[in-house]
Amino acid sequence: MSLQHEMILILDFGSQYTQLIARRVREQNVYCEIVPFNADLAKYGNYNLKGYILSGGPSSVLDKDSPLLPLSFFDTSLPVLGICYGQHLMAYRLGGRLTQATTREYGRATVTVKSEGRLLKDVEHSSQAWMSHGDSLDALPEGFVTLAETADIPFAAIANDDKQFYGVQFHPEVAHTIEGKKVLRNFLFDICGVTGDWTTESFIESSIADLKKTIGTDNVILGISGGVDSTVTAALLHRAVGDQMTAIFVNNGLLRKNEYEDVIESYQVLGINLKPVDASKKFLDRLTGVIDPEKKRKIIGETFIEVFDEAAKANGKAQWLAQGTLYPDVIESVSFKGPSATIKSHHNVGGLPENMNLMIVEPLRELFKDEVRDLGRKLGLAESFIGRHPFPGPGLAVRIIGEITEDCLSVLREADAIYIDELRQSDQYDKIWQAFAVLLPVQSVGVMGDQRTYENVIALRAVTSTDGMTADWAIIPPEVLARISNRIINEVKGVNRVCYDISSKPPATIEWE
Ligand code: XMP
């Protein structure tokens, strides 16, 4: 992001929807950042700041320790939009009156426009909006007027055009608020006067210039997993610094069928300097006899660091370590409680040794996942690649319940490949957030021909989700499940039973270990 880009700052008061506000703003090609409500705003003095959005939050403005803004904040000449708690806070600080509620209003409400003003220009006279609040406003501060109401709330949207201060009780960022997008657009384009200059092309251009300047003639290494984030990072760095960047791809022996070879080939096609390291034996030796899932993860993590460190040293002098960190990782590590809260550092490759002495470069740290996918497309990555399901760092180790052996890996790889192949062929793959097979440590009785069998059970997992934090089991048509099961039992030696996992997260997790 260059200093010239138009920018909106979202002050976070702890709402579960704050990231959604940011995504909705970005979808309008407007760059925005989320900062804690008590961040030092003077830092943004050199930016092309166009307005503020005050997020919702779980607190009551009337509580003793509620997060507030100093009155001086409202001396700003920039437009401000307060959402829910943000609206209460603005109104309260400017002299309005609030009533503390005993219960929360949660869910759909009908908003009726009384006077469009600038904020509600062209918004339907009556439309559904999403509410989630306790307190409500019962007297406006001086200079404010009402733009909309609901059956229960007289001040569903308020405005002070002179000051360019606006507030909404409902959540325009939530899909259930039918006119939400229009309200946000009005605020951004008509009130803040942005033009929408945040596009993937402009990001590529400015970030390549930044990377060239930052890295200069130095060398960069990057650990890649074959996943979308690390590959887009590699492709972008490759555009910026060419062969000064080396991508290191460690085969931990826990990859899916043909994955190691496929990744090597796709990097060749992209012309990216790739150094593959086959360390499968080292990983699998260390995992022999290990059953405890956390122990598996620990061994894999430590071995990865060791192998990566050796490969990096063997590759000569690199001054920079690149990582595919995304914006949600960055904001999640900054609590809304603000600068005083502990800031956890984020390492995609998990705590590389400090003695590597590398400077960190994270070219995607301003982007959301959907923006990364767009970027990948513009950088020439194939659509099939962009839509790939996430795959965990410890790979198949957390999908073989119990001890990991070569035989188990081979059974699981075959079953998983059939499963994914059938999902793709039946057009189910892109509807699912993540799908994979799991090998269970039990044998069950079956019959094949005239023979009794006593063989392995494969569990199929498929979930829908937006971020992996919560998930629902995916509904796959029965005929597709039937084909998958038939093929696995017929084609994978050692499997005589296939089950489908119908647990949502929570209380289950997506992976089985
Ligand atoms: P769970 O199983 O916690 O998974 O519901 C949520 C998402 O995270 C992925 N996952 C991991 N990714 N290292 C990773 O890089 C891990 O140890 C790990 N464990 C889970 C999982 O695949 C899902 O997308």
GROMACS .gro file of N, CA and C and ligand atoms in nm, residues 297 348 390-395 398-399 433-434 436 467-469 505 508-513, ligand 1:
model
   93
  297ARG      N    1   0.282  -3.330   1.612
  297ARG     CA    2   0.296  -3.191   1.566
  297ARG      C    3   0.431  -3.133   1.608
  348ASN      N    4   0.453  -1.798   1.013
  348ASN     CA    5   0.392  -1.905   0.936
  348ASN      C    6   0.472  -2.033   0.943
  390PRO      N    7  -0.755  -2.584   0.190
  390PRO     CA    8  -0.639  -2.573   0.280
  390PRO      C    9  -0.586  -2.712   0.316
  391PHE      N   10  -0.458  -2.716   0.346
  391PHE     CA   11  -0.395  -2.843   0.388
  391PHE      C   12  -0.304  -2.812   0.506
  392PRO      N   13  -0.316  -2.886   0.615
  392PRO     CA   14  -0.241  -2.847   0.735
  392PRO      C   15  -0.092  -2.878   0.723
  393GLY      N   16  -0.011  -2.798   0.791
  393GLY     CA   17   0.134  -2.817   0.791
  393GLY      C   18   0.176  -2.961   0.825
  394PRO      N   19   0.119  -3.021   0.931
  394PRO     CA   20   0.160  -3.159   0.965
  394PRO      C   21   0.104  -3.264   0.870
  395GLY      N   22   0.032  -3.219   0.767
  395GLY     CA   23  -0.011  -3.307   0.658
  395GLY      C   24  -0.086  -3.430   0.703
  398VAL      N   25  -0.178  -3.591   1.076
  398VAL     CA   26  -0.294  -3.569   1.163
  398VAL      C   27  -0.421  -3.629   1.102
  399ARG      N   28  -0.402  -3.706   0.992
  399ARG     CA   29  -0.518  -3.773   0.932
  399ARG      C   30  -0.502  -3.925   0.938
  433TRP      N   31  -1.540  -2.627   0.159
  433TRP     CA   32  -1.426  -2.549   0.206
  433TRP      C   33  -1.303  -2.637   0.220
  434GLN      N   34  -1.325  -2.759   0.270
  434GLN     CA   35  -1.212  -2.851   0.289
  434GLN      C   36  -1.265  -2.993   0.293
  436PHE      N   37  -1.127  -3.419   0.291
  436PHE     CA   38  -1.013  -3.512   0.296
  436PHE      C   39  -1.056  -3.645   0.356
  467ASP      N   40  -1.392  -1.942   0.732
  467ASP     CA   41  -1.258  -1.912   0.782
  467ASP      C   42  -1.196  -2.028   0.860
  468GLY      N   43  -1.264  -2.140   0.867
  468GLY     CA   44  -1.210  -2.254   0.940
  468GLY      C   45  -1.233  -2.246   1.090
  469MET      N   46  -1.283  -2.132   1.139
  469MET     CA   47  -1.305  -2.118   1.283
  469MET      C   48  -1.430  -2.194   1.326
  505LYS      N   49  -1.820  -2.809   1.357
  505LYS     CA   50  -1.723  -2.745   1.446
  505LYS      C   51  -1.779  -2.612   1.495
  508ALA      N   52  -1.689  -3.053   1.730
  508ALA     CA   53  -1.575  -3.128   1.673
  508ALA      C   54  -1.478  -3.027   1.611
  509THR      N   55  -1.359  -3.070   1.571
  509THR     CA   56  -1.270  -2.985   1.491
  509THR      C   57  -1.276  -3.036   1.348
  510ILE      N   58  -1.214  -2.962   1.257
  510ILE     CA   59  -1.215  -3.006   1.117
  510ILE      C   60  -1.126  -3.130   1.102
  511GLU      N   61  -1.001  -3.118   1.144
  511GLU     CA   62  -0.911  -3.233   1.140
  511GLU      C   63  -0.950  -3.327   1.254
  512TRP      N   64  -0.907  -3.453   1.240
  512TRP     CA   65  -0.941  -3.551   1.345
  512TRP      C   66  -0.837  -3.551   1.458
  513GLU      N   67  -0.722  -3.492   1.433
  513GLU     CA   68  -0.621  -3.487   1.542
  513GLU      C   69  -0.576  -3.344   1.558
  514XMP     P1   70  -0.919  -2.762   1.310
  514XMP     O1   71  -0.887  -2.908   1.297
  514XMP     O2   72  -0.846  -2.697   1.424
  514XMP     O3   73  -0.863  -2.695   1.179
  514XMP     O4   74  -1.066  -2.737   1.314
  514XMP     C1   75  -0.889  -2.564   1.134
  514XMP     C2   76  -0.809  -2.540   1.007
  514XMP     O5   77  -0.668  -2.538   1.039
  514XMP     C3   78  -0.599  -2.642   0.972
  514XMP     N1   79  -0.504  -2.700   1.067
  514XMP     C4   80  -0.372  -2.677   1.066
  514XMP     N2   81  -0.295  -2.606   0.982
  514XMP     N3   82  -0.103  -2.667   1.105
  514XMP     C5   83  -0.160  -2.603   1.001
  514XMP     O6   84  -0.089  -2.541   0.923
  514XMP     C6   85  -0.173  -2.742   1.194
  514XMP     O7   86  -0.117  -2.801   1.287
  514XMP     C7   87  -0.315  -2.747   1.172
  514XMP     N4   88  -0.416  -2.809   1.239
  514XMP     C8   89  -0.531  -2.778   1.172
  514XMP     C9   90  -0.707  -2.741   0.930
  514XMP     O8   91  -0.667  -2.817   0.816
  514XMP    C10   92  -0.822  -2.650   0.904
  514XMP     O9   93  -0.810  -2.590   0.775
   0.00000   0.00000   0.00000
